Amino acid sequence: MSEKKIIVSKASPRKQETMPVLALRGLVLFPHMVLHFDVGRAKSVLALNEAMSNERKIFLVAQRDIRDDDPTGEQLYRVGVVGEIRQILRTQGDNLRVVVDGRYRGRLLNIDENGPFFSGVVEEYPVRERITNKALCDALVRTVKDLFEEYCYLTPKMPKDIVNGILASEDPFYVAEFIAGNIQLRYEDKQAVLEESSVIKRLELIAKLLENENEILSLEQDIHEKVKEQIDKNQREFYLREQMKAISSELGEGEELFEELDRYREQIRKLSLPQESEEKLLKEVDRMEKMPPNSNEASVIRGYLDTVLELPWNVHTKDKIDIEKARRLLDSEHYGLKKVKERILETLAVRKLSPEIKGQIICLVGPPGVGKTSIARSIAETMGRKYVRLSLGGVRDESDIRGHRKTYIGSMPGRIITALKQAGSANPLMLLDEIDKLGNDFRGDPSSALLEVLDSEQNNAFRDHFIEIPFDLSQVFFIATANDRSTIPAPLLDRMEIIELSSYTREEKFQIARRHLVAKQLKRHGIAAKQLSIADSALYEMIDYYTREAGVRNLERLIASVCRKAAVTIVSKEDTKRLSVTAKNLSTYLGPRKFRDDELTRKDEIGVANGLAWTSVGGEMLQVECAVMEGSGKDQFTGSLGDVMKESVSAAITYIRSVAGQYGISKTFYKDKDLHIHFPEGAVPKDGPSAGITTCTALVSALSGIPIRHDVAMTGEITLRGRVLPIGGLREKTMAAYKYGMKTVIIPAANVPDLEEVEDVVKEHIKFVPAERMETVLETALVRIPRPVIEPPAPAMVPVGERGEDTSIRQ
C-alpha cells in the first residue's frame, strides 16, 4: 500500500468529522445557500459517490488556481462549507450536475490525498460572535443594503425574492453571507468573505466590494448606452435610407441617386483628407441626399463634388533630376543665355540635394520672344514634372485667381485650381505667364490674390472660393514671366527671385535661326532640306533689314513666309530640284527691305558724336549733332527727349562752362552763342542719362572746332564735375557698335566687370577704353586736344596823379 499524506492542524475543541473533500474551480459556497455546479473530474465523481453512501455530507472548498486540473492538497483553501447533496443528475458524457445545500462553515484540519479521492478531517468553524458595537454594526448593515440596492438597480436581472429577502433581514450574518453569495464577485473575493470571522470586518469588506462593483457597473452601463445609441442611430439612418429608396423606387426615380451618393462617400473616404475637409464633403453629400434629384441646388452640389474629387489630392510625380542631362537639354533647345542656364542648373542641383525645399519662386524678366516660356517647359521636362501654363495677361478680376462662390450660377474654380486639375498632379511646374500684365479695377486686385499663392509660409493651405477646403500648393514649382519688371507690384516682386533675360544679339539670332528655326519651319511646311536651302547671308539679311526685335518671333515668321513662297514654287513647278535663298534674291520672297542702316558718316566731323543706346529690341547707334551760332546764349534741345535726358544735356553744358578755357573755348560762349543739340529720329521717344558724355563730346567739338573720330562710340553718364558714371545694357550696346563697324568704344570704368557678358566676337574687333573722367573721353574721341585759351593780363591799376594828368579844376 502507498503511504498516505496527512496534513495535520492544531487540535480544536470544536466538532470534527471525516468526510470526502471536493475541490471547486472558480466557485465558493456559503452556508444556507444552494449551489448548482457540474462535476467531471474522476476524483470529484468518486468523492460524490462516497458522500452519497455516507449521509450525503461532503466538504466543498475552492482551489487556489482554477487552471489546475489536478490540484494537490496544498493548493486548496483551508476554509470551506460542509454541504448536503440534494440531487445528482447525469448530463451528456460522463459529467454530473450536482445540487448541494450549504450547512455550516468548516475548516480543513488534515487531508488525505493519496486515495482515489480527497478526504479530510473537518471541524465546525462558526462565524457568530458577540457584537460589542451595535450602532456601528447597524450602520454597516444599512450601508451594505443601500449599496446592494444600487447594485440591483444596475443589474436588473437579480431575482426579486433574493432582493426582498436581503432588504427585509436585519441579521448582519445573513445579510453579509447572502449578498456575497448572490452577486458577481471574483472567487478570491468571495473566499476572503468566507474566511473572515469578524462580522464587522466582513460587513466592511462587503461594502468595499459592492462600492467597487457598482462603480464598474456604472461605467459599463454608460459605455453600453453610448454604443447602443450609436447603433440605434446607424440602424435608424439605415432604416430611413431604405425607406427613401423604396419611396423613390415607387415614384420611378430608381436607385441611381443612392448609388451615386454611396459612390461619392466611398471616393471621399478614399482620399484620406484631413478630418475637417472630409466632414465638409460628407456634409455636402448628406445635403444632396435630402434634395430632389433634379433640383437646381442638387446640380450645384453634384458639380461641386465632381470638381473636388477630380483634383489630384494625393497624386505626386517623383523628381528625376540629372544635372548633365539638364545641361544638354538646355544647350540643345536654347542658344546663348549662359547666366540663365547657370541659374537654372543651380536651382535643380539644390532641389536634388534638398527635395523638401520650399519657397523657390523664379521670375524670368525679359523682352518678348527671348524664350522665357520655352525655358520653363524645358525645366519641367528636366525635372520630370507635369507642365501647366497660366496666362495672366489682362486678368482684372480677383475671382479668376481664387474662383467664385459655388452658390452663384455658372461659378467655377479659380485658375490655380483649374491648372492643378489639368496637370493631374499636386506638384507640377506651373508657369505664371505675363505676371506684369495683371490689372485691377472695382472687381478686385488679382495681384493681391497671388500673394498667398506665392508665399511658401501660406500656400500650404490655399483656399479657393469654389472648393472651400484647403489645398496644399507648397509642392508646386512656380515660375513667372514678365516683360517689364517695373510694372510688377512690389509685394509680389518681393516674393520672387528675378532672373534677367536680355535681348538676343545679332549673332545669337543668326545661330538660333540656323540651328532651330529653319529646320522647324521646313518640317512644318513639309519641305525637305534638299528642296530648299536658306543661306547664312539670307539669315543675316532678315535680321538686319527685315526685323527689329529683341527675340526671334518675327524672324521665325519671315522664315515661314520664305517656306510658303518656296512651297508654291515646288508644287507648281514639278521639275524644280532645289531652291536656294540668298541675300541677293531674298527680296523676291519678302519684298524690299523694311529697315535700313542709319547713314553714319564715315569721316571725322565737327559736332557729331556716336552714342550707344539700349532699346527693348537690342542696342542701337545714336548720333548726337550740335550746332553753334552767333546769338544771345539760347539753348535748344530737339529729338523727343525725356526729362532725364534734358537734365543730362544741361549737366554737360555746365561742365563745359567750368572747363572752357582748358579746351580753347570762349568762357563767354553761354552769353554770345546759341546752342542747338539734336538727336535724330525725332519721332522716337528717348530718355535716360547714358548719352551724357556723348552730348558733352559733341558740344566740345562744336565749340572748339575740332572734329570727332568717326570710328569711336561711347556711352556713360556725366556729372557736373566731369565724372563718368556707369550705365546698363552694355552687352546690347557693344553689339550695336560692332554691327556699325566701330573700332573703339568708351565705357565707364565702373562697367569693366560687365565686359564678361560681352560676346567674344565683339571683344576681338573692338578696343574698349574705360573712363573715370571726361578728360579721358575727350582725349580718345577728339582728333586732337585743343589748346588752352591764354587770357591777356589785366591792366595795372595806376593812381590818377601818377599818369601826369592835370588834376586842377577847370573853370
PDB file of N, CA and C in Angstrom, residues 362-431:
ATOM      1  N   ILE A 362      10.725  81.586 -59.079  1.00  0.00           N
ATOM      2  CA  ILE A 362      11.585  82.273 -60.032  1.00  0.00           C
ATOM      3  C   ILE A 362      10.736  83.123 -60.956  1.00  0.00           C
ATOM      4  N   CYS A 363      11.219  84.305 -61.261  1.00  0.00           N
ATOM      5  CA  CYS A 363      10.553  85.186 -62.228  1.00  0.00           C
ATOM      6  C   CYS A 363      11.544  85.509 -63.335  1.00  0.00           C
ATOM      7  N   LEU A 364      11.229  85.105 -64.555  1.00  0.00           N
ATOM      8  CA  LEU A 364      12.071  85.375 -65.722  1.00  0.00           C
ATOM      9  C   LEU A 364      11.605  86.682 -66.347  1.00  0.00           C
ATOM     10  N   VAL A 365      12.470  87.679 -66.344  1.00  0.00           N
ATOM     11  CA  VAL A 365      12.117  89.012 -66.849  1.00  0.00           C
ATOM     12  C   VAL A 365      12.948  89.276 -68.100  1.00  0.00           C
ATOM     13  N   GLY A 366      12.276  89.634 -69.175  1.00  0.00           N
ATOM     14  CA  GLY A 366      12.983  89.930 -70.415  1.00  0.00           C
ATOM     15  C   GLY A 366      12.005  90.343 -71.501  1.00  0.00           C
ATOM     16  N   PRO A 367      12.509  90.866 -72.616  1.00  0.00           N
ATOM     17  CA  PRO A 367      11.640  91.306 -73.712  1.00  0.00           C
ATOM     18  C   PRO A 367      10.919  90.125 -74.354  1.00  0.00           C
ATOM     19  N   PRO A 368       9.893  90.403 -75.152  1.00  0.00           N
ATOM     20  CA  PRO A 368       9.138  89.306 -75.784  1.00  0.00           C
ATOM     21  C   PRO A 368      10.011  88.518 -76.766  1.00  0.00           C
ATOM     22  N   GLY A 369       9.743  87.208 -76.826  1.00  0.00           N
ATOM     23  CA  GLY A 369      10.372  86.376 -77.833  1.00  0.00           C
ATOM     24  C   GLY A 369      11.763  85.884 -77.517  1.00  0.00           C
ATOM     25  N   VAL A 370      12.250  86.038 -76.281  1.00  0.00           N
ATOM     26  CA  VAL A 370      13.614  85.599 -75.965  1.00  0.00           C
ATOM     27  C   VAL A 370      13.640  84.186 -75.393  1.00  0.00           C
ATOM     28  N   GLY A 371      12.464  83.533 -75.257  1.00  0.00           N
ATOM     29  CA  GLY A 371      12.452  82.134 -74.847  1.00  0.00           C
ATOM     30  C   GLY A 371      12.101  81.881 -73.401  1.00  0.00           C
ATOM     31  N   LYS A 372      11.379  82.803 -72.743  1.00  0.00           N
ATOM     32  CA  LYS A 372      11.036  82.602 -71.327  1.00  0.00           C
ATOM     33  C   LYS A 372      10.117  81.388 -71.150  1.00  0.00           C
ATOM     34  N   THR A 373       9.093  81.297 -71.979  1.00  0.00           N
ATOM     35  CA  THR A 373       8.148  80.189 -71.858  1.00  0.00           C
ATOM     36  C   THR A 373       8.805  78.859 -72.187  1.00  0.00           C
ATOM     37  N   SER A 374       9.619  78.824 -73.223  1.00  0.00           N
ATOM     38  CA  SER A 374      10.266  77.560 -73.614  1.00  0.00           C
ATOM     39  C   SER A 374      11.277  77.107 -72.555  1.00  0.00           C
ATOM     40  N   ILE A 375      11.893  78.059 -71.860  1.00  0.00           N
ATOM     41  CA  ILE A 375      12.816  77.688 -70.774  1.00  0.00           C
ATOM     42  C   ILE A 375      12.054  76.996 -69.651  1.00  0.00           C
ATOM     43  N   ALA A 376      10.889  77.523 -69.281  1.00  0.00           N
ATOM     44  CA  ALA A 376      10.084  76.899 -68.233  1.00  0.00           C
ATOM     45  C   ALA A 376       9.670  75.480 -68.642  1.00  0.00           C
ATOM     46  N   ARG A 377       9.305  75.315 -69.914  1.00  0.00           N
ATOM     47  CA  ARG A 377       8.916  73.980 -70.381  1.00  0.00           C
ATOM     48  C   ARG A 377      10.106  73.018 -70.314  1.00  0.00           C
ATOM     49  N   SER A 378      11.298  73.516 -70.630  1.00  0.00           N
ATOM     50  CA  SER A 378      12.499  72.675 -70.561  1.00  0.00           C
ATOM     51  C   SER A 378      12.803  72.269 -69.117  1.00  0.00           C
ATOM     52  N   ILE A 379      12.590  73.194 -68.157  1.00  0.00           N
ATOM     53  CA  ILE A 379      12.824  72.865 -66.740  1.00  0.00           C
ATOM     54  C   ILE A 379      11.884  71.748 -66.297  1.00  0.00           C
ATOM     55  N   ALA A 380      10.606  71.841 -66.703  1.00  0.00           N
ATOM     56  CA  ALA A 380       9.644  70.797 -66.340  1.00  0.00           C
ATOM     57  C   ALA A 380      10.059  69.448 -66.915  1.00  0.00           C
ATOM     58  N   GLU A 381      10.510  69.450 -68.164  1.00  0.00           N
ATOM     59  CA  GLU A 381      10.940  68.195 -68.786  1.00  0.00           C
ATOM     60  C   GLU A 381      12.171  67.630 -68.079  1.00  0.00           C
ATOM     61  N   THR A 382      13.077  68.519 -67.674  1.00  0.00           N
ATOM     62  CA  THR A 382      14.288  68.074 -66.992  1.00  0.00           C
ATOM     63  C   THR A 382      13.972  67.448 -65.629  1.00  0.00           C
ATOM     64  N   MET A 383      13.025  68.038 -64.898  1.00  0.00           N
ATOM     65  CA  MET A 383      12.687  67.547 -63.556  1.00  0.00           C
ATOM     66  C   MET A 383      11.732  66.361 -63.586  1.00  0.00           C
ATOM     67  N   GLY A 384      11.137  66.088 -64.740  1.00  0.00           N
ATOM     68  CA  GLY A 384      10.152  65.012 -64.805  1.00  0.00           C
ATOM     69  C   GLY A 384       8.823  65.401 -64.204  1.00  0.00           C
ATOM     70  N   ARG A 385       8.502  66.695 -64.206  1.00  0.00           N
ATOM     71  CA  ARG A 385       7.237  67.161 -63.636  1.00  0.00           C
ATOM     72  C   ARG A 385       6.237  67.490 -64.744  1.00  0.00           C
ATOM     73  N   LYS A 386       4.965  67.486 -64.361  1.00  0.00           N
ATOM     74  CA  LYS A 386       3.923  67.932 -65.274  1.00  0.00           C
ATOM     75  C   LYS A 386       4.081  69.443 -65.493  1.00  0.00           C
ATOM     76  N   TYR A 387       3.757  69.883 -66.708  1.00  0.00           N
ATOM     77  CA  TYR A 387       3.896  71.297 -67.050  1.00  0.00           C
ATOM     78  C   TYR A 387       2.519  71.876 -67.319  1.00  0.00           C
ATOM     79  N   VAL A 388       2.228  73.002 -66.695  1.00  0.00           N
ATOM     80  CA  VAL A 388       0.947  73.669 -66.919  1.00  0.00           C
ATOM     81  C   VAL A 388       1.187  75.170 -66.948  1.00  0.00           C
ATOM     82  N   ARG A 389       0.509  75.851 -67.844  1.00  0.00           N
ATOM     83  CA  ARG A 389       0.738  77.290 -68.064  1.00  0.00           C
ATOM     84  C   ARG A 389      -0.520  78.081 -67.761  1.00  0.00           C
ATOM     85  N   LEU A 390      -0.342  79.174 -67.018  1.00  0.00           N
ATOM     86  CA  LEU A 390      -1.423  80.113 -66.718  1.00  0.00           C
ATOM     87  C   LEU A 390      -1.111  81.440 -67.387  1.00  0.00           C
ATOM     88  N   SER A 391      -1.985  81.898 -68.239  1.00  0.00           N
ATOM     89  CA  SER A 391      -1.794  83.202 -68.870  1.00  0.00           C
ATOM     90  C   SER A 391      -2.507  84.249 -68.026  1.00  0.00           C
ATOM     91  N   LEU A 392      -1.735  85.168 -67.439  1.00  0.00           N
ATOM     92  CA  LEU A 392      -2.305  86.187 -66.545  1.00  0.00           C
ATOM     93  C   LEU A 392      -2.488  87.529 -67.227  1.00  0.00           C
ATOM     94  N   GLY A 393      -2.138  87.616 -68.501  1.00  0.00           N
ATOM     95  CA  GLY A 393      -2.268  88.890 -69.208  1.00  0.00           C
ATOM     96  C   GLY A 393      -3.709  89.346 -69.276  1.00  0.00           C
ATOM     97  N   GLY A 394      -3.977  90.549 -68.792  1.00  0.00           N
ATOM     98  CA  GLY A 394      -5.318  91.106 -68.855  1.00  0.00           C
ATOM     99  C   GLY A 394      -6.263  90.635 -67.770  1.00  0.00           C
ATOM    100  N   VAL A 395      -5.801  89.812 -66.825  1.00  0.00           N
ATOM    101  CA  VAL A 395      -6.673  89.356 -65.739  1.00  0.00           C
ATOM    102  C   VAL A 395      -6.934  90.524 -64.792  1.00  0.00           C
ATOM    103  N   ARG A 396      -8.209  90.863 -64.611  1.00  0.00           N
ATOM    104  CA  ARG A 396      -8.550  92.004 -63.770  1.00  0.00           C
ATOM    105  C   ARG A 396      -9.439  91.624 -62.585  1.00  0.00           C
ATOM    106  N   ASP A 397      -9.978  90.422 -62.609  1.00  0.00           N
ATOM    107  CA  ASP A 397     -10.913  90.002 -61.572  1.00  0.00           C
ATOM    108  C   ASP A 397     -10.205  89.069 -60.597  1.00  0.00           C
ATOM    109  N   GLU A 398     -10.302  89.368 -59.311  1.00  0.00           N
ATOM    110  CA  GLU A 398      -9.697  88.518 -58.284  1.00  0.00           C
ATOM    111  C   GLU A 398     -10.258  87.105 -58.329  1.00  0.00           C
ATOM    112  N   SER A 399     -11.519  86.958 -58.763  1.00  0.00           N
ATOM    113  CA  SER A 399     -12.140  85.633 -58.823  1.00  0.00           C
ATOM    114  C   SER A 399     -11.476  84.738 -59.853  1.00  0.00           C
ATOM    115  N   ASP A 400     -10.773  85.315 -60.823  1.00  0.00           N
ATOM    116  CA  ASP A 400     -10.042  84.486 -61.788  1.00  0.00           C
ATOM    117  C   ASP A 400      -8.946  83.691 -61.088  1.00  0.00           C
ATOM    118  N   ILE A 401      -8.417  84.216 -59.986  1.00  0.00           N
ATOM    119  CA  ILE A 401      -7.372  83.520 -59.243  1.00  0.00           C
ATOM    120  C   ILE A 401      -7.982  82.640 -58.164  1.00  0.00           C
ATOM    121  N   ARG A 402      -8.910  83.191 -57.383  1.00  0.00           N
ATOM    122  CA  ARG A 402      -9.468  82.476 -56.224  1.00  0.00           C
ATOM    123  C   ARG A 402     -10.766  81.741 -56.524  1.00  0.00           C
ATOM    124  N   GLY A 403     -11.363  81.963 -57.686  1.00  0.00           N
ATOM    125  CA  GLY A 403     -12.609  81.286 -58.004  1.00  0.00           C
ATOM    126  C   GLY A 403     -13.821  82.036 -57.469  1.00  0.00           C
ATOM    127  N   HIS A 404     -15.018  81.533 -57.845  1.00  0.00           N
ATOM    128  CA  HIS A 404     -16.284  82.117 -57.410  1.00  0.00           C
ATOM    129  C   HIS A 404     -16.940  81.217 -56.370  1.00  0.00           C
ATOM    130  N   ARG A 405     -17.762  81.813 -55.537  1.00  0.00           N
ATOM    131  CA  ARG A 405     -18.539  81.014 -54.594  1.00  0.00           C
ATOM    132  C   ARG A 405     -19.457  80.073 -55.364  1.00  0.00           C
ATOM    133  N   LYS A 406     -19.571  78.845 -54.895  1.00  0.00           N
ATOM    134  CA  LYS A 406     -20.339  77.854 -55.656  1.00  0.00           C
ATOM    135  C   LYS A 406     -21.832  78.146 -55.644  1.00  0.00           C
ATOM    136  N   THR A 407     -22.284  79.078 -54.802  1.00  0.00           N
ATOM    137  CA  THR A 407     -23.704  79.413 -54.752  1.00  0.00           C
ATOM    138  C   THR A 407     -24.145  80.214 -55.969  1.00  0.00           C
ATOM    139  N   TYR A 408     -23.196  80.824 -56.701  1.00  0.00           N
ATOM    140  CA  TYR A 408     -23.560  81.618 -57.864  1.00  0.00           C
ATOM    141  C   TYR A 408     -23.752  80.724 -59.083  1.00  0.00           C
ATOM    142  N   ILE A 409     -24.643  81.150 -59.961  1.00  0.00           N
ATOM    143  CA  ILE A 409     -24.874  80.405 -61.190  1.00  0.00           C
ATOM    144  C   ILE A 409     -23.654  80.543 -62.097  1.00  0.00           C
ATOM    145  N   GLY A 410     -23.197  79.440 -62.639  1.00  0.00           N
ATOM    146  CA  GLY A 410     -22.031  79.467 -63.522  1.00  0.00           C
ATOM    147  C   GLY A 410     -20.715  79.616 -62.799  1.00  0.00           C
ATOM    148  N   SER A 411     -20.699  79.402 -61.476  1.00  0.00           N
ATOM    149  CA  SER A 411     -19.449  79.542 -60.732  1.00  0.00           C
ATOM    150  C   SER A 411     -18.490  78.422 -61.099  1.00  0.00           C
ATOM    151  N   MET A 412     -17.216  78.701 -60.910  1.00  0.00           N
ATOM    152  CA  MET A 412     -16.173  77.733 -61.242  1.00  0.00           C
ATOM    153  C   MET A 412     -14.937  78.018 -60.396  1.00  0.00           C
ATOM    154  N   PRO A 413     -14.028  77.048 -60.285  1.00  0.00           N
ATOM    155  CA  PRO A 413     -12.799  77.300 -59.517  1.00  0.00           C
ATOM    156  C   PRO A 413     -11.921  78.341 -60.194  1.00  0.00           C
ATOM    157  N   GLY A 414     -10.953  78.867 -59.437  1.00  0.00           N
ATOM    158  CA  GLY A 414     -10.002  79.819 -59.997  1.00  0.00           C
ATOM    159  C   GLY A 414      -8.996  79.139 -60.915  1.00  0.00           C
ATOM    160  N   ARG A 415      -8.145  79.948 -61.517  1.00  0.00           N
ATOM    161  CA  ARG A 415      -7.191  79.413 -62.496  1.00  0.00           C
ATOM    162  C   ARG A 415      -6.147  78.504 -61.860  1.00  0.00           C
ATOM    163  N   ILE A 416      -5.809  78.762 -60.597  1.00  0.00           N
ATOM    164  CA  ILE A 416      -4.805  77.918 -59.934  1.00  0.00           C
ATOM    165  C   ILE A 416      -5.334  76.497 -59.781  1.00  0.00           C
ATOM    166  N   ILE A 417      -6.530  76.357 -59.230  1.00  0.00           N
ATOM    167  CA  ILE A 417      -7.121  75.028 -59.034  1.00  0.00           C
ATOM    168  C   ILE A 417      -7.399  74.365 -60.374  1.00  0.00           C
ATOM    169  N   THR A 418      -7.863  75.142 -61.359  1.00  0.00           N
ATOM    170  CA  THR A 418      -8.119  74.576 -62.683  1.00  0.00           C
ATOM    171  C   THR A 418      -6.835  74.048 -63.306  1.00  0.00           C
ATOM    172  N   ALA A 419      -5.728  74.775 -63.111  1.00  0.00           N
ATOM    173  CA  ALA A 419      -4.449  74.322 -63.657  1.00  0.00           C
ATOM    174  C   ALA A 419      -3.993  73.026 -62.995  1.00  0.00           C
ATOM    175  N   LEU A 420      -4.191  72.903 -61.678  1.00  0.00           N
ATOM    176  CA  LEU A 420      -3.832  71.657 -60.983  1.00  0.00           C
ATOM    177  C   LEU A 420      -4.669  70.493 -61.494  1.00  0.00           C
ATOM    178  N   LYS A 421      -5.939  70.743 -61.719  1.00  0.00           N
ATOM    179  CA  LYS A 421      -6.812  69.700 -62.263  1.00  0.00           C
ATOM    180  C   LYS A 421      -6.346  69.289 -63.654  1.00  0.00           C
ATOM    181  N   GLN A 422      -5.951  70.282 -64.447  1.00  0.00           N
ATOM    182  CA  GLN A 422      -5.455  69.995 -65.798  1.00  0.00           C
ATOM    183  C   GLN A 422      -4.135  69.220 -65.751  1.00  0.00           C
ATOM    184  N   ALA A 423      -3.272  69.562 -64.805  1.00  0.00           N
ATOM    185  CA  ALA A 423      -1.971  68.895 -64.711  1.00  0.00           C
ATOM    186  C   ALA A 423      -2.114  67.460 -64.208  1.00  0.00           C
ATOM    187  N   GLY A 424      -3.106  67.195 -63.358  1.00  0.00           N
ATOM    188  CA  GLY A 424      -3.264  65.851 -62.819  1.00  0.00           C
ATOM    189  C   GLY A 424      -2.214  65.488 -61.798  1.00  0.00           C
ATOM    190  N   SER A 425      -1.586  66.489 -61.197  1.00  0.00           N
ATOM    191  CA  SER A 425      -0.540  66.257 -60.214  1.00  0.00           C
ATOM    192  C   SER A 425      -0.566  67.393 -59.204  1.00  0.00           C
ATOM    193  N   ALA A 426      -0.238  67.061 -57.944  1.00  0.00           N
ATOM    194  CA  ALA A 426      -0.223  68.080 -56.889  1.00  0.00           C
ATOM    195  C   ALA A 426       1.094  68.828 -56.832  1.00  0.00           C
ATOM    196  N   ASN A 427       2.085  68.416 -57.623  1.00  0.00           N
ATOM    197  CA  ASN A 427       3.376  69.124 -57.624  1.00  0.00           C
ATOM    198  C   ASN A 427       3.871  69.370 -59.052  1.00  0.00           C
ATOM    199  N   PRO A 428       3.060  70.045 -59.883  1.00  0.00           N
ATOM    200  CA  PRO A 428       3.536  70.331 -61.241  1.00  0.00           C
ATOM    201  C   PRO A 428       4.460  71.536 -61.264  1.00  0.00           C
ATOM    202  N   LEU A 429       5.018  71.814 -62.422  1.00  0.00           N
ATOM    203  CA  LEU A 429       5.681  73.096 -62.640  1.00  0.00           C
ATOM    204  C   LEU A 429       4.643  74.010 -63.267  1.00  0.00           C
ATOM    205  N   MET A 430       4.293  75.078 -62.565  1.00  0.00           N
ATOM    206  CA  MET A 430       3.232  75.978 -63.000  1.00  0.00           C
ATOM    207  C   MET A 430       3.845  77.293 -63.474  1.00  0.00           C
ATOM    208  N   LEU A 431       3.611  77.611 -64.737  1.00  0.00           N
ATOM    209  CA  LEU A 431       4.144  78.842 -65.329  1.00  0.00           C
ATOM    210  C   LEU A 431       3.090  79.926 -65.247  1.00  0.00           C
TER     211      LEU A 431
END
